């Protein structure tokens, strides 16, 4: 089998995703690299890769920062929206976006995240929601589902002890300075395409100087979910999406 046939069957690799061993650091079935690939496709299709600056958070998603062929800056844990704010204000002609996990964005990074929303910064925030702290061994995160077992809730999340899952896309939509908020998933081709459209719209809001844009992407974490990669895709459909519905929660062309 020659190489061109393999590339055709596998959809090929976006030029903005470098062919480096770092992709092999991800667990089988992890959807973080799928999310990175999707972002690379969108930047390429919008023709903005040469002025895009990714501020990457701390977590498994950060591995991809080493293999993306555009400007990437690493931030301290949870501080990506602060750094993105600074970069965008100093270089207003660039397209600045953060890529963060749920722990990075809405637990440790809740303050910077809410601050950026409050100020309506002209940045894009993309949050990969895998309902746990993946990198550190699968602890409870604000997005952990009710009854979900994690290493810190071995008998499952309960309302009395840990409260309820945080609905971040809905939260982001409630801020005046937010131009766009949406939640997508990657568990099948239809959802992949829909999520790609959301990310494209989010970048378009920044290109048009409308306001802050936010996209949450539900992302499988098979080992910490104690499921196989295929079971994880079904679990997203049966459990995660009912808790975190997909769709657009805000989409305006002007903040007034
Ligand atoms: S622990 Fe979860 S998020 Fe981290 S690489 Fe593995 S599957 Fe991906």
PDB file of C-alpha atoms in Angstrom, residues 169-170 172-183 194 197-206 208 210-215 247-256:
ATOM      1  CA  UNK A 169     -20.966  27.452  27.769  1.00  0.00           C
ATOM      2  CA  UNK A 170     -24.233  28.642  29.313  1.00  0.00           C
ATOM      3  CA  UNK A 172     -20.145  32.345  29.181  1.00  0.00           C
ATOM      4  CA  UNK A 173     -23.269  33.219  27.197  1.00  0.00           C
ATOM      5  CA  UNK A 174     -24.608  35.195  30.162  1.00  0.00           C
ATOM      6  CA  UNK A 175     -21.888  37.851  29.976  1.00  0.00           C
ATOM      7  CA  UNK A 176     -22.622  41.048  28.069  1.00  0.00           C
ATOM      8  CA  UNK A 177     -19.225  41.159  26.359  1.00  0.00           C
ATOM      9  CA  UNK A 178     -19.571  37.643  24.958  1.00  0.00           C
ATOM     10  CA  UNK A 179     -20.229  37.599  21.217  1.00  0.00           C
ATOM     11  CA  UNK A 180     -20.397  33.843  20.856  1.00  0.00           C
ATOM     12  CA  UNK A 181     -20.728  30.757  23.028  1.00  0.00           C
ATOM     13  CA  UNK A 182     -21.253  27.186  21.852  1.00  0.00           C
ATOM     14  CA  UNK A 183     -20.687  23.583  22.871  1.00  0.00           C
ATOM     15  CA  UNK A 194     -20.787  20.940  13.702  1.00  0.00           C
ATOM     16  CA  UNK A 197     -18.464  25.292  12.305  1.00  0.00           C
ATOM     17  CA  UNK A 198     -18.644  26.576  15.893  1.00  0.00           C
ATOM     18  CA  UNK A 199     -14.885  27.137  16.072  1.00  0.00           C
ATOM     19  CA  UNK A 200     -14.913  28.850  12.704  1.00  0.00           C
ATOM     20  CA  UNK A 201     -17.719  31.172  13.855  1.00  0.00           C
ATOM     21  CA  UNK A 202     -15.843  31.905  17.083  1.00  0.00           C
ATOM     22  CA  UNK A 203     -12.731  33.000  15.175  1.00  0.00           C
ATOM     23  CA  UNK A 204     -14.911  35.023  12.809  1.00  0.00           C
ATOM     24  CA  UNK A 205     -16.254  37.005  15.783  1.00  0.00           C
ATOM     25  CA  UNK A 206     -12.696  37.938  16.712  1.00  0.00           C
ATOM     26  CA  UNK A 208     -14.822  41.097  13.028  1.00  0.00           C
ATOM     27  CA  UNK A 210     -17.311  41.749  17.934  1.00  0.00           C
ATOM     28  CA  UNK A 211     -16.346  40.444  21.372  1.00  0.00           C
ATOM     29  CA  UNK A 212     -15.143  37.420  23.303  1.00  0.00           C
ATOM     30  CA  UNK A 213     -15.928  34.043  21.793  1.00  0.00           C
ATOM     31  CA  UNK A 214     -16.017  30.722  23.622  1.00  0.00           C
ATOM     32  CA  UNK A 215     -16.328  27.150  22.378  1.00  0.00           C
ATOM     33  CA  UNK A 247     -25.513  23.922  20.374  1.00  0.00           C
ATOM     34  CA  UNK A 248     -25.020  27.668  20.248  1.00  0.00           C
ATOM     35  CA  UNK A 249     -25.935  29.575  23.398  1.00  0.00           C
ATOM     36  CA  UNK A 250     -25.147  33.073  22.137  1.00  0.00           C
ATOM     37  CA  UNK A 251     -24.379  34.426  18.688  1.00  0.00           C
ATOM     38  CA  UNK A 252     -24.485  38.185  18.159  1.00  0.00           C
ATOM     39  CA  UNK A 253     -22.834  40.439  15.569  1.00  0.00           C
ATOM     40  CA  UNK A 254     -22.743  43.452  17.849  1.00  0.00           C
ATOM     41  CA  UNK A 255     -22.460  44.015  21.604  1.00  0.00           C
ATOM     42  CA  UNK A 256     -25.019  46.597  22.664  1.00  0.00           C
TER      43      UNK A 256
END
